[in-house]
mmCIF file of C-alpha atoms and ligand atoms in Angstrom:
data_model
loop_
_atom_site.group_PDB
_atom_site.id
_atom_site.type_symbol
_atom_site.label_atom_id
_atom_site.label_comp_id
_atom_site.label_asym_id
_atom_site.label_seq_id
_atom_site.Cartn_x
_atom_site.Cartn_y
_atom_site.Cartn_z
ATOM 1 C CA MET A 236 19.720 18.611 31.585
ATOM 2 C CA ALA A 237 19.778 16.235 28.998
ATOM 3 C CA LEU A 238 16.879 14.883 26.917
ATOM 4 C CA SER A 239 16.518 11.521 25.413
ATOM 5 C CA SER A 240 18.493 9.918 22.402
ATOM 6 C CA ILE A 241 15.306 9.449 20.630
ATOM 7 C CA LEU A 242 14.922 12.906 19.819
ATOM 8 C CA ASP A 243 18.213 12.606 17.830
ATOM 9 C CA ARG A 244 17.056 9.820 15.833
ATOM 10 C CA PHE A 245 14.353 11.420 13.693
ATOM 11 C CA ASN A 246 13.424 14.847 12.036
ATOM 12 C CA GLU A 247 10.567 17.369 12.369
ATOM 13 C CA PRO A 248 8.065 17.094 9.562
ATOM 14 C CA GLU A 249 9.286 19.602 6.861
ATOM 15 C CA THR A 250 5.706 20.265 6.215
ATOM 16 C CA LEU A 251 4.611 21.290 9.539
ATOM 17 C CA LYS A 252 7.948 23.525 9.519
ATOM 18 C CA MET A 253 6.682 25.080 6.490
ATOM 19 C CA ALA A 254 2.989 25.619 7.594
ATOM 20 C CA LYS A 255 4.732 27.449 10.922
ATOM 21 C CA MET A 256 6.810 29.540 8.602
ATOM 22 C CA CYS A 257 3.924 30.619 6.582
ATOM 23 C CA ARG A 258 1.956 31.736 9.848
ATOM 24 C CA GLN A 259 4.966 33.737 11.086
ATOM 25 C CA LEU A 260 5.012 35.447 7.545
ATOM 26 C CA ARG A 261 1.614 36.068 7.765
ATOM 27 C CA SER A 262 1.701 37.495 11.097
ATOM 28 C CA GLU A 263 4.304 39.951 10.004
ATOM 29 C CA GLY A 264 1.906 41.235 7.396
ATOM 30 C CA VAL A 265 3.488 39.298 4.252
ATOM 31 C CA ASP A 266 0.943 38.072 1.606
ATOM 32 C CA VAL A 267 1.837 34.629 1.512
ATOM 33 C CA ILE A 268 0.402 32.030 -0.578
ATOM 34 C CA ASP A 269 0.509 28.622 1.258
ATOM 35 C CA LEU A 270 1.234 25.759 -1.573
ATOM 36 C CA SER A 271 2.663 23.754 1.090
ATOM 37 C CA LEU A 272 -0.854 22.765 2.398
ATOM 38 C CA GLY A 273 -1.698 19.068 3.007
ATOM 39 C CA GLU A 274 -5.542 19.477 3.411
ATOM 40 C CA PRO A 275 -8.425 20.427 1.754
ATOM 41 C CA ASP A 276 -9.437 23.846 1.804
ATOM 42 C CA PHE A 277 -13.194 22.535 2.263
ATOM 43 C CA ASP A 278 -15.429 22.590 5.414
ATOM 44 C CA THR A 279 -16.536 19.377 6.770
ATOM 45 C CA PRO A 280 -19.923 18.570 5.279
ATOM 46 C CA ALA A 281 -22.943 19.672 7.479
ATOM 47 C CA HIS A 282 -24.236 16.391 7.971
ATOM 48 C CA ILE A 283 -21.087 15.548 9.639
ATOM 49 C CA LYS A 284 -21.018 18.646 11.813
ATOM 50 C CA GLU A 285 -24.566 17.838 12.843
ATOM 51 C CA ALA A 286 -23.550 14.533 14.134
ATOM 52 C CA ALA A 287 -21.046 16.067 16.278
ATOM 53 C CA ILE A 288 -23.307 18.433 17.935
ATOM 54 C CA GLN A 289 -25.916 15.752 18.216
ATOM 55 C CA ALA A 290 -23.153 13.800 20.170
ATOM 56 C CA ILE A 291 -22.183 16.716 22.572
ATOM 57 C CA ASN A 292 -25.899 16.918 23.165
ATOM 58 C CA ASP A 293 -25.903 13.403 23.974
ATOM 59 C CA ASN A 294 -23.315 13.607 26.374
ATOM 60 C CA TYR A 295 -20.879 11.565 24.679
ATOM 61 C CA SER A 296 -18.102 12.950 26.910
ATOM 62 C CA HIS A 297 -16.772 9.757 28.265
ATOM 63 C CA TYR A 298 -13.617 7.500 27.866
ATOM 64 C CA THR A 299 -14.051 5.336 24.674
ATOM 65 C CA PRO A 300 -12.973 1.653 24.172
ATOM 66 C CA VAL A 301 -9.455 1.789 23.004
ATOM 67 C CA ALA A 302 -9.866 0.355 19.460
ATOM 68 C CA GLY A 303 -12.954 2.673 18.946
ATOM 69 C CA PHE A 304 -16.773 2.514 19.527
ATOM 70 C CA MET A 305 -18.312 -0.956 18.280
ATOM 71 C CA ASP A 306 -20.436 0.901 15.828
ATOM 72 C CA LEU A 307 -17.813 2.916 14.290
ATOM 73 C CA LYS A 308 -15.891 -0.413 13.627
ATOM 74 C CA GLU A 309 -18.791 -1.703 12.174
ATOM 75 C CA ALA A 310 -19.238 1.358 10.064
ATOM 76 C CA VAL A 311 -15.703 0.993 8.966
ATOM 77 C CA CYS A 312 -16.266 -2.605 7.738
ATOM 78 C CA ASN A 313 -19.418 -1.802 6.036
ATOM 79 C CA LYS A 314 -17.509 0.957 4.146
ATOM 80 C CA LEU A 315 -14.505 -1.639 3.275
ATOM 81 C CA LYS A 316 -17.202 -3.993 2.045
ATOM 82 C CA ARG A 317 -19.226 -1.236 -0.080
ATOM 83 C CA ASP A 318 -15.988 0.685 -1.482
ATOM 84 C CA ASN A 319 -13.397 -1.993 -1.604
ATOM 85 C CA ASN A 320 -15.273 -5.184 -1.622
ATOM 86 C CA LEU A 321 -13.142 -6.326 1.289
ATOM 87 C CA ASP A 322 -14.282 -8.265 4.211
ATOM 88 C CA TYR A 323 -13.404 -7.605 7.793
ATOM 89 C CA LYS A 324 -14.691 -8.041 11.100
ATOM 90 C CA PRO A 325 -14.405 -5.363 14.029
ATOM 91 C CA GLU A 326 -11.803 -7.137 15.638
ATOM 92 C CA ASN A 327 -9.718 -6.374 12.584
ATOM 93 C CA ILE A 328 -10.226 -2.734 13.123
ATOM 94 C CA VAL A 329 -8.428 -0.167 15.388
ATOM 95 C CA VAL A 330 -9.475 3.462 15.226
ATOM 96 C CA SER A 331 -6.756 6.148 15.916
ATOM 97 C CA THR A 332 -6.202 9.952 16.487
ATOM 98 C CA GLY A 333 -5.329 10.506 12.824
ATOM 99 C CA ALA A 334 -4.034 8.008 10.352
ATOM 100 C CA LYS A 335 -0.613 9.278 11.478
ATOM 101 C CA GLN A 336 -0.816 7.650 14.965
ATOM 102 C CA SER A 337 -2.550 4.254 13.163
ATOM 103 C CA ILE A 338 1.065 4.171 11.388
ATOM 104 C CA ALA A 339 2.893 5.048 14.173
ATOM 105 C CA ASN A 340 1.115 2.117 16.290
ATOM 106 C CA LEU A 341 2.048 0.081 13.101
ATOM 107 C CA VAL A 342 5.239 0.708 12.863
ATOM 108 C CA LEU A 343 5.809 0.199 16.650
ATOM 109 C CA ALA A 344 3.934 -2.991 16.767
ATOM 110 C CA ILE A 345 5.960 -4.705 13.749
ATOM 111 C CA VAL A 346 9.481 -3.466 13.642
ATOM 112 C CA ASP A 347 12.215 -4.036 15.777
ATOM 113 C CA LYS A 348 15.758 -2.894 15.895
ATOM 114 C CA GLY A 349 17.559 -3.963 12.690
ATOM 115 C CA ASP A 350 14.668 -5.082 10.789
ATOM 116 C CA GLU A 351 14.628 -3.481 7.136
ATOM 117 C CA VAL A 352 11.650 -1.534 6.238
ATOM 118 C CA ILE A 353 11.346 -0.595 2.276
ATOM 119 C CA ILE A 354 9.831 2.547 1.272
ATOM 120 C CA PRO A 355 9.930 3.575 -2.265
ATOM 121 C CA THR A 356 10.615 7.111 -2.675
ATOM 122 C CA PRO A 357 9.173 9.534 -2.738
ATOM 123 C CA TYR A 358 6.948 8.991 0.024
ATOM 124 C CA TRP A 359 5.082 10.491 2.869
ATOM 125 C CA VAL A 360 7.328 12.400 5.346
ATOM 126 C CA THR A 361 6.389 10.361 8.441
ATOM 127 C CA TYR A 362 7.226 6.949 7.396
ATOM 128 C CA SER A 363 10.694 6.902 7.406
ATOM 129 C CA GLU A 364 11.026 8.863 10.827
ATOM 130 C CA VAL A 365 8.640 6.587 12.597
ATOM 131 C CA VAL A 366 10.690 3.531 11.649
ATOM 132 C CA LYS A 367 13.752 5.327 12.971
ATOM 133 C CA ILE A 368 12.069 6.113 16.421
ATOM 134 C CA ALA A 369 11.055 2.072 16.441
ATOM 135 C CA GLU A 370 15.098 1.714 15.484
ATOM 136 C CA GLY A 371 14.360 -0.042 12.340
ATOM 137 C CA THR A 372 16.547 0.271 9.215
ATOM 138 C CA VAL A 373 14.940 2.518 6.540
ATOM 139 C CA LYS A 374 15.781 1.219 3.007
ATOM 140 C CA LEU A 375 14.832 3.686 0.745
ATOM 141 C CA PHE A 376 13.945 2.598 -3.015
ATOM 142 C CA GLU A 377 14.270 5.389 -5.770
ATOM 143 C CA THR A 378 11.659 5.518 -7.968
ATOM 144 C CA THR A 379 11.700 8.371 -10.965
ATOM 145 C CA ILE A 380 9.256 10.373 -12.737
ATOM 146 C CA GLU A 381 10.317 8.027 -15.910
ATOM 147 C CA SER A 382 8.442 5.278 -14.189
ATOM 148 C CA GLY A 383 5.707 7.127 -13.298
ATOM 149 C CA TYR A 384 7.274 7.176 -9.319
ATOM 150 C CA LYS A 385 6.007 3.382 -8.975
ATOM 151 C CA ILE A 386 8.015 0.327 -8.023
ATOM 152 C CA THR A 387 8.021 -2.582 -10.344
ATOM 153 C CA PRO A 388 7.734 -6.250 -9.029
ATOM 154 C CA GLU A 389 11.503 -6.524 -10.455
ATOM 155 C CA GLN A 390 12.695 -3.590 -7.890
ATOM 156 C CA LEU A 391 10.563 -5.112 -5.429
ATOM 157 C CA GLU A 392 11.954 -8.609 -5.527
ATOM 158 C CA ALA A 393 15.447 -7.304 -5.532
ATOM 159 C CA ALA A 394 14.735 -4.985 -2.535
ATOM 160 C CA ILE A 395 13.368 -7.827 -0.220
ATOM 161 C CA THR A 396 16.401 -9.387 2.112
ATOM 162 C CA GLU A 397 15.557 -11.898 4.725
ATOM 163 C CA LYS A 398 15.842 -9.057 7.255
ATOM 164 C CA THR A 399 12.883 -7.208 5.411
ATOM 165 C CA LYS A 400 9.802 -6.781 7.866
ATOM 166 C CA LEU A 401 7.726 -4.042 6.213
ATOM 167 C CA PHE A 402 6.777 -2.385 3.079
ATOM 168 C CA MET A 403 5.254 1.123 3.277
ATOM 169 C CA PHE A 404 3.452 3.102 0.343
ATOM 170 C CA SER A 405 0.526 5.200 -0.312
ATOM 171 C CA SER A 406 -1.647 5.096 -3.353
ATOM 172 C CA PRO A 407 -2.948 7.495 -4.392
ATOM 173 C CA CYS A 408 0.800 8.801 -3.281
ATOM 174 C CA ASN A 409 1.472 11.800 -1.427
ATOM 175 C CA PRO A 410 3.746 13.598 -2.911
ATOM 176 C CA SER A 411 3.860 12.011 -6.350
ATOM 177 C CA GLY A 412 0.032 11.541 -7.054
ATOM 178 C CA ALA A 413 0.835 8.381 -8.437
ATOM 179 C CA VAL A 414 -2.142 5.686 -8.283
ATOM 180 C CA TYR A 415 -1.374 2.084 -8.561
ATOM 181 C CA SER A 416 -3.713 0.228 -11.198
ATOM 182 C CA LYS A 417 -5.276 -3.366 -10.123
ATOM 183 C CA GLU A 418 -2.997 -5.049 -12.649
ATOM 184 C CA GLU A 419 0.031 -3.207 -11.226
ATOM 185 C CA LEU A 420 -0.677 -4.193 -7.627
ATOM 186 C CA ALA A 421 -1.354 -7.835 -8.592
ATOM 187 C CA ALA A 422 2.109 -8.009 -9.943
ATOM 188 C CA LEU A 423 3.574 -6.739 -6.754
ATOM 189 C CA ALA A 424 1.285 -9.195 -4.513
ATOM 190 C CA GLU A 425 2.718 -11.800 -6.681
ATOM 191 C CA VAL A 426 6.129 -11.074 -5.233
ATOM 192 C CA PHE A 427 4.781 -10.486 -1.416
ATOM 193 C CA LYS A 428 3.392 -14.018 -1.890
ATOM 194 C CA LYS A 429 6.688 -15.378 -1.977
ATOM 195 C CA HIS A 430 7.735 -13.436 1.427
ATOM 196 C CA PRO A 431 5.274 -14.232 3.767
ATOM 197 C CA GLN A 432 7.136 -12.545 6.562
ATOM 198 C CA VAL A 433 6.832 -9.180 4.859
ATOM 199 C CA TYR A 434 3.925 -6.783 5.988
ATOM 200 C CA ILE A 435 2.785 -4.424 3.714
ATOM 201 C CA MET A 436 1.267 -1.054 4.774
ATOM 202 C CA SER A 437 -0.956 0.346 2.300
ATOM 203 C CA ASP A 438 -1.791 4.071 2.963
ATOM 204 C CA GLU A 439 -5.241 4.568 1.187
ATOM 205 C CA ILE A 440 -5.951 7.831 2.656
ATOM 206 C CA TYR A 441 -6.273 9.577 -0.306
ATOM 207 C CA GLU A 442 -8.645 6.810 -1.577
ATOM 208 C CA TYR A 443 -11.755 9.424 -2.857
ATOM 209 C CA ILE A 444 -9.216 11.967 -4.225
ATOM 210 C CA ASN A 445 -8.710 9.559 -7.478
ATOM 211 C CA PHE A 446 -9.118 11.333 -10.892
ATOM 212 C CA VAL A 447 -8.660 8.058 -13.026
ATOM 213 C CA GLY A 448 -11.150 5.721 -11.427
ATOM 214 C CA LYS A 449 -12.213 3.639 -8.335
ATOM 215 C CA ASN A 450 -9.197 3.193 -6.034
ATOM 216 C CA GLN A 451 -7.578 -0.251 -5.781
ATOM 217 C CA SER A 452 -6.439 -1.787 -2.540
ATOM 218 C CA ILE A 453 -3.554 -4.541 -2.505
ATOM 219 C CA ALA A 454 -5.665 -6.164 0.186
ATOM 220 C CA GLN A 455 -7.938 -7.536 -2.615
ATOM 221 C CA PHE A 456 -5.604 -10.314 -3.324
ATOM 222 C CA ASP A 457 -6.523 -13.025 -0.740
ATOM 223 C CA GLU A 458 -3.208 -14.799 -0.759
ATOM 224 C CA ILE A 459 -1.446 -11.850 0.857
ATOM 225 C CA LYS A 460 -4.460 -10.220 2.924
ATOM 226 C CA ASP A 461 -3.168 -11.082 6.233
ATOM 227 C CA GLN A 462 0.232 -9.566 5.384
ATOM 228 C CA VAL A 463 -1.325 -6.047 4.388
ATOM 229 C CA VAL A 464 -2.546 -3.327 6.872
ATOM 230 C CA ILE A 465 -4.749 -0.890 5.355
ATOM 231 C CA VAL A 466 -4.329 2.599 6.850
ATOM 232 C CA ASN A 467 -7.228 5.012 6.288
ATOM 233 C CA GLY A 468 -8.858 8.005 7.437
ATOM 234 C CA LEU A 469 -11.465 10.724 7.327
ATOM 235 C CA SER A 470 -9.094 13.757 7.128
ATOM 236 C CA LYS A 471 -8.609 14.056 3.167
ATOM 237 C CA GLY A 472 -11.691 12.622 1.726
ATOM 238 C CA PHE A 473 -14.122 14.132 4.141
ATOM 239 C CA ALA A 474 -12.287 17.658 4.775
ATOM 240 C CA MET A 475 -11.730 16.268 8.663
ATOM 241 C CA THR A 476 -7.971 17.088 9.132
ATOM 242 C CA GLY A 477 -8.411 18.653 12.464
ATOM 243 C CA TRP A 478 -10.912 16.154 13.956
ATOM 244 C CA ARG A 479 -8.148 13.404 14.082
ATOM 245 C CA LEU A 480 -9.635 9.972 13.087
ATOM 246 C CA GLY A 481 -7.867 7.393 11.164
ATOM 247 C CA TYR A 482 -8.116 3.639 11.243
ATOM 248 C CA ILE A 483 -6.590 0.616 10.145
ATOM 249 C CA ALA A 484 -7.830 -2.821 9.161
ATOM 250 C CA ALA A 485 -5.385 -5.624 9.532
ATOM 251 C CA SER A 486 -5.066 -9.291 10.897
ATOM 252 C CA ALA A 487 -6.489 -9.770 14.285
ATOM 253 C CA GLU A 488 -3.145 -10.189 15.675
ATOM 254 C CA VAL A 489 -1.592 -6.874 14.240
ATOM 255 C CA ALA A 490 -5.069 -5.166 15.294
ATOM 256 C CA LYS A 491 -4.742 -6.300 18.841
ATOM 257 C CA ALA A 492 -0.986 -5.338 18.973
ATOM 258 C CA CYS A 493 -1.861 -1.773 17.678
ATOM 259 C CA GLU A 494 -4.585 -1.757 20.281
ATOM 260 C CA LYS A 495 -2.267 -2.664 23.335
ATOM 261 C CA LEU A 496 0.207 0.261 22.547
ATOM 262 C CA GLN A 497 -2.466 2.705 21.706
ATOM 263 C CA GLY A 498 -3.938 1.824 25.352
ATOM 264 C CA GLN A 499 -0.639 3.298 26.867
ATOM 265 C CA PHE A 500 -0.266 6.336 24.545
ATOM 266 C CA THR A 501 -3.721 7.914 23.851
ATOM 267 C CA SER A 502 -6.358 5.378 24.593
ATOM 268 C CA GLY A 503 -9.433 5.823 22.322
ATOM 269 C CA THR A 504 -9.843 8.751 20.254
ATOM 270 C CA ASN A 505 -12.000 11.678 20.565
ATOM 271 C CA SER A 506 -15.324 10.452 21.445
ATOM 272 C CA ILE A 507 -17.408 13.158 19.444
ATOM 273 C CA ALA A 508 -15.044 12.548 16.325
ATOM 274 C CA GLN A 509 -15.876 9.109 16.307
ATOM 275 C CA ARG A 510 -19.841 9.642 16.504
ATOM 276 C CA ALA A 511 -19.428 12.110 13.610
ATOM 277 C CA ALA A 512 -17.015 9.406 11.849
ATOM 278 C CA ILE A 513 -20.117 6.759 12.009
ATOM 279 C CA VAL A 514 -22.397 9.421 10.048
ATOM 280 C CA ALA A 515 -19.554 10.418 7.501
ATOM 281 C CA LEU A 516 -18.876 6.693 6.863
ATOM 282 C CA ASN A 517 -22.468 5.537 6.623
ATOM 283 C CA SER A 518 -23.738 8.329 4.249
ATOM 284 C CA SER A 519 -23.809 9.287 0.656
ATOM 285 C CA LEU A 520 -20.369 10.577 -0.731
ATOM 286 C CA ASP A 521 -21.875 13.276 -2.475
ATOM 287 C CA ALA A 522 -19.876 16.328 -0.802
ATOM 288 C CA SER A 523 -16.801 14.102 -1.243
ATOM 289 C CA VAL A 524 -17.215 13.635 -4.982
ATOM 290 C CA GLU A 525 -18.004 17.437 -5.401
ATOM 291 C CA MET A 526 -14.786 18.237 -3.543
ATOM 292 C CA VAL A 527 -12.892 15.990 -5.899
ATOM 293 C CA LYS A 528 -14.774 17.402 -9.005
ATOM 294 C CA GLU A 529 -13.037 20.902 -7.798
ATOM 295 C CA PHE A 530 -9.797 19.362 -7.238
ATOM 296 C CA GLU A 531 -9.737 18.283 -10.525
ATOM 297 C CA ARG A 532 -10.726 21.288 -11.875
ATOM 298 C CA ARG A 533 -7.786 23.059 -10.244
ATOM 299 C CA LYS A 534 -5.356 20.252 -11.250
ATOM 300 C CA LYS A 535 -6.273 20.899 -14.957
ATOM 301 C CA ARG A 536 -5.246 24.642 -14.486
ATOM 302 C CA VAL A 537 -2.290 23.865 -12.561
ATOM 303 C CA MET A 538 -1.058 21.430 -15.387
ATOM 304 C CA GLU A 539 -1.776 24.477 -17.940
ATOM 305 C CA PHE A 540 0.752 26.585 -15.812
ATOM 306 C CA VAL A 541 3.289 24.123 -15.510
ATOM 307 C CA SER A 542 3.447 23.354 -19.155
ATOM 308 C CA GLN A 543 4.463 26.776 -19.871
ATOM 309 C CA MET A 544 7.105 26.739 -17.124
ATOM 310 C CA LYS A 545 10.733 26.334 -18.859
ATOM 311 C CA GLY A 546 12.559 23.318 -17.023
ATOM 312 C CA VAL A 547 9.767 21.863 -14.933
ATOM 313 C CA LYS A 548 9.564 18.139 -15.799
ATOM 314 C CA CYS A 549 5.991 17.187 -14.318
ATOM 315 C CA ILE A 550 3.617 14.150 -14.481
ATOM 316 C CA GLU A 551 -0.151 14.726 -14.230
ATOM 317 C CA PRO A 552 -1.062 13.584 -10.693
ATOM 318 C CA GLU A 553 -3.721 10.528 -10.877
ATOM 319 C CA GLY A 554 -4.701 11.153 -7.270
ATOM 320 C CA ALA A 555 -4.346 13.444 -4.140
ATOM 321 C CA PHE A 556 -3.823 17.095 -4.415
ATOM 322 C CA TYR A 557 -0.045 17.775 -5.188
ATOM 323 C CA ILE A 558 2.159 18.092 -8.254
ATOM 324 C CA PHE A 559 5.974 16.889 -7.812
ATOM 325 C CA PRO A 560 7.839 18.165 -10.595
ATOM 326 C CA ASP A 561 11.411 17.437 -10.872
ATOM 327 C CA VAL A 562 13.360 20.627 -10.531
ATOM 328 C CA ARG A 563 16.960 19.788 -11.227
ATOM 329 C CA TYR A 564 16.990 22.096 -14.133
ATOM 330 C CA PHE A 565 17.169 25.006 -11.728
ATOM 331 C CA PHE A 566 20.070 23.753 -9.593
ATOM 332 C CA GLY A 567 23.381 25.528 -10.373
ATOM 333 C CA LYS A 568 21.061 28.614 -11.723
ATOM 334 C CA SER A 569 20.709 32.224 -10.308
ATOM 335 C CA ASP A 570 18.451 35.320 -10.060
ATOM 336 C CA GLY A 571 21.800 37.533 -9.860
ATOM 337 C CA GLU A 572 21.306 37.126 -5.990
ATOM 338 C CA THR A 573 20.509 33.610 -4.982
ATOM 339 C CA THR A 574 22.145 30.473 -6.513
ATOM 340 C CA ILE A 575 20.049 27.653 -6.283
ATOM 341 C CA GLN A 576 22.126 24.416 -5.205
ATOM 342 C CA ASN A 577 18.903 22.060 -4.615
ATOM 343 C CA SER A 578 15.434 21.766 -4.023
ATOM 344 C CA ALA A 579 15.447 23.028 -0.278
ATOM 345 C CA ASP A 580 17.387 26.420 -1.714
ATOM 346 C CA LEU A 581 14.515 26.627 -4.397
ATOM 347 C CA SER A 582 11.577 26.082 -1.846
ATOM 348 C CA MET A 583 13.439 29.147 0.356
ATOM 349 C CA TYR A 584 13.830 31.166 -2.935
ATOM 350 C CA LEU A 585 9.929 30.852 -3.825
ATOM 351 C CA ILE A 586 9.075 31.666 -0.408
ATOM 352 C CA ASN A 587 11.274 34.530 -0.103
ATOM 353 C CA LYS A 588 11.241 35.913 -3.333
ATOM 354 C CA ALA A 589 7.808 34.835 -4.475
ATOM 355 C CA ASN A 590 6.194 34.711 -1.364
ATOM 356 C CA VAL A 591 4.545 31.323 -2.059
ATOM 357 C CA SER A 592 5.267 28.293 0.209
ATOM 358 C CA THR A 593 6.255 24.730 -1.122
ATOM 359 C CA VAL A 594 7.716 21.827 0.209
ATOM 360 C CA MET A 595 11.472 20.377 -0.932
ATOM 361 C CA GLY A 596 11.845 17.104 -2.078
ATOM 362 C CA ASP A 597 14.108 16.161 0.312
ATOM 363 C CA ALA A 598 11.432 15.688 2.965
ATOM 364 C CA PHE A 599 9.947 12.760 0.692
ATOM 365 C CA GLY A 600 13.144 11.217 0.195
ATOM 366 C CA ALA A 601 13.398 12.624 -3.563
ATOM 367 C CA PRO A 602 15.619 15.612 -3.479
ATOM 368 C CA GLU A 603 15.146 16.380 -7.332
ATOM 369 C CA GLY A 604 11.475 17.031 -6.601
ATOM 370 C CA LEU A 605 9.428 19.939 -5.059
ATOM 371 C CA ARG A 606 5.864 19.245 -3.713
ATOM 372 C CA ILE A 607 3.514 22.193 -4.695
ATOM 373 C CA SER A 608 -0.088 21.531 -3.397
ATOM 374 C CA PHE A 609 -3.522 22.623 -5.114
ATOM 375 C CA ALA A 610 -5.605 22.267 -2.179
ATOM 376 C CA ASN A 611 -6.110 25.998 -2.118
ATOM 377 C CA SER A 612 -8.751 28.299 -3.815
ATOM 378 C CA MET A 613 -8.596 28.993 -7.577
ATOM 379 C CA GLU A 614 -8.016 32.580 -6.834
ATOM 380 C CA ASN A 615 -4.867 31.857 -4.839
ATOM 381 C CA ILE A 616 -3.658 28.699 -7.205
ATOM 382 C CA GLU A 617 -3.822 31.580 -10.152
ATOM 383 C CA LYS A 618 -1.556 33.948 -7.988
ATOM 384 C CA GLY A 619 0.633 31.659 -6.671
ATOM 385 C CA TYR A 620 1.507 29.395 -9.604
ATOM 386 C CA SER A 621 2.039 32.895 -11.637
ATOM 387 C CA ARG A 622 4.325 34.201 -8.849
ATOM 388 C CA ILE A 623 6.183 30.826 -9.003
ATOM 389 C CA ALA A 624 6.197 31.008 -12.829
ATOM 390 C CA ASP A 625 7.762 34.614 -12.753
ATOM 391 C CA ALA A 626 10.244 33.809 -10.068
ATOM 392 C CA LEU A 627 11.480 30.497 -11.823
ATOM 393 C CA ALA A 628 11.763 32.619 -15.069
ATOM 394 C CA LYS A 629 14.228 34.832 -13.237
ATOM 395 C CA LEU A 630 16.661 31.814 -12.797
ATOM 396 C CA GLN A 631 19.254 32.058 -15.217
ATOM 397 C CA PRO A 632 22.727 29.951 -15.798
ATOM 398 C CA GLN A 633 25.438 31.652 -13.759
ATOM 399 C CA PRO A 634 27.983 33.673 -16.176
HETATM 400 N N1 PLP B 115 -0.611 9.380 5.134
HETATM 401 C C1 PLP B 115 -0.592 10.256 4.176
HETATM 402 C C2 PLP B 115 -0.123 9.991 2.877
HETATM 403 C C3 PLP B 115 -0.771 11.635 4.393
HETATM 404 O O1 PLP B 115 -0.543 12.710 3.331
HETATM 405 C C4 PLP B 115 -1.099 11.758 5.802
HETATM 406 C C5 PLP B 115 -1.356 13.552 6.083
HETATM 407 O O2 PLP B 115 -0.839 14.341 5.370
HETATM 408 C C6 PLP B 115 -1.528 11.020 6.397
HETATM 409 C C7 PLP B 115 -1.350 9.780 6.142
HETATM 410 C C8 PLP B 115 -1.990 11.155 8.053
HETATM 411 O O3 PLP B 115 -3.430 11.845 7.945
HETATM 412 P P1 PLP B 115 -3.972 12.214 9.273
HETATM 413 O O4 PLP B 115 -3.248 12.046 10.630
HETATM 414 O O5 PLP B 115 -4.477 13.580 9.208
HETATM 415 O O6 PLP B 115 -5.333 11.063 9.314
#
């Protein structure tokens, strides 16, 4: 019996495939260090867990409004004012089952068959695949390590055509760790101002995991604010990946469209997670700040390792918890048994020979790179990066 053709249009996330592979190897008794991880290795802060327990005891066990509880939408608006100095009303907010659903809602609400969607590479795995589900045309736009993995206003201007409907990016960026400054965003905003038909998805889910200062949102530029859809969520900044809580802030028109779609797919997200999210958003960010300090300590250690690895070209991440080195130096090299042709081969070589999982750059539209996480304990970072260093040192030019 045939399945639908939608399934042929997109790929399974490489990140999730890697996580599956790690679990499988572990169940076979292999001591795998998972550096493909895309989530904080911290527990959710106690006051947020308490709020969830309270919500269960208070019998928050019924369906919720599709776009989220009103007091949660208000908490999101307050957060946007407190952290980003942005004015939004509850009618601009839609809460979803993770930022991943927020992104899916948004793309399906905006993109029609044949519409062009510009995505600078490297980008988060899901962007291109959701666009393909919507039958949009993915226009990847290469940025390189030399430009700090950031798109320039000139490149953006050249990429926009009459058919462009949406621009998708994250800052801090998963996987590159690049963070756009206010000045860089202002320059991009000048370009978008000339193209009011283009929506901008600003994925700010790593907002708090920023090592260079306060995160800047492109929504701060009034003339393009209605074109911008902010995507954010609690997964990364509050160590709440499994709770599945994301949201958008958008024009009321876009928010309504997303709510309509969500009403047929999932309805309102989990009631307990929503009650806990209100407390997370309204409370002090001390626990998040502590977590980020620890990520910074690990990043420093990781950069020490990387600086000793011959052939690994890497910029220091300004945010998120990954490094994304250019690993082309190893292409064509061999340990005498395995020859590395590309990033996928290197990722497989590292898992098979060093028992360390990473994610190949192709998954992020940048085949020259390899994503290696530092969202793991210092002990595992020491072990994992040492193993990577040893395995890479064995790769030599073929005779
Ligand atoms: N955006 C980026 C850049 C991400 O890295 C992730 C998760 O890895 C998400 C969105 C989705 O987050 P969630 O669905 O857990 O809220």
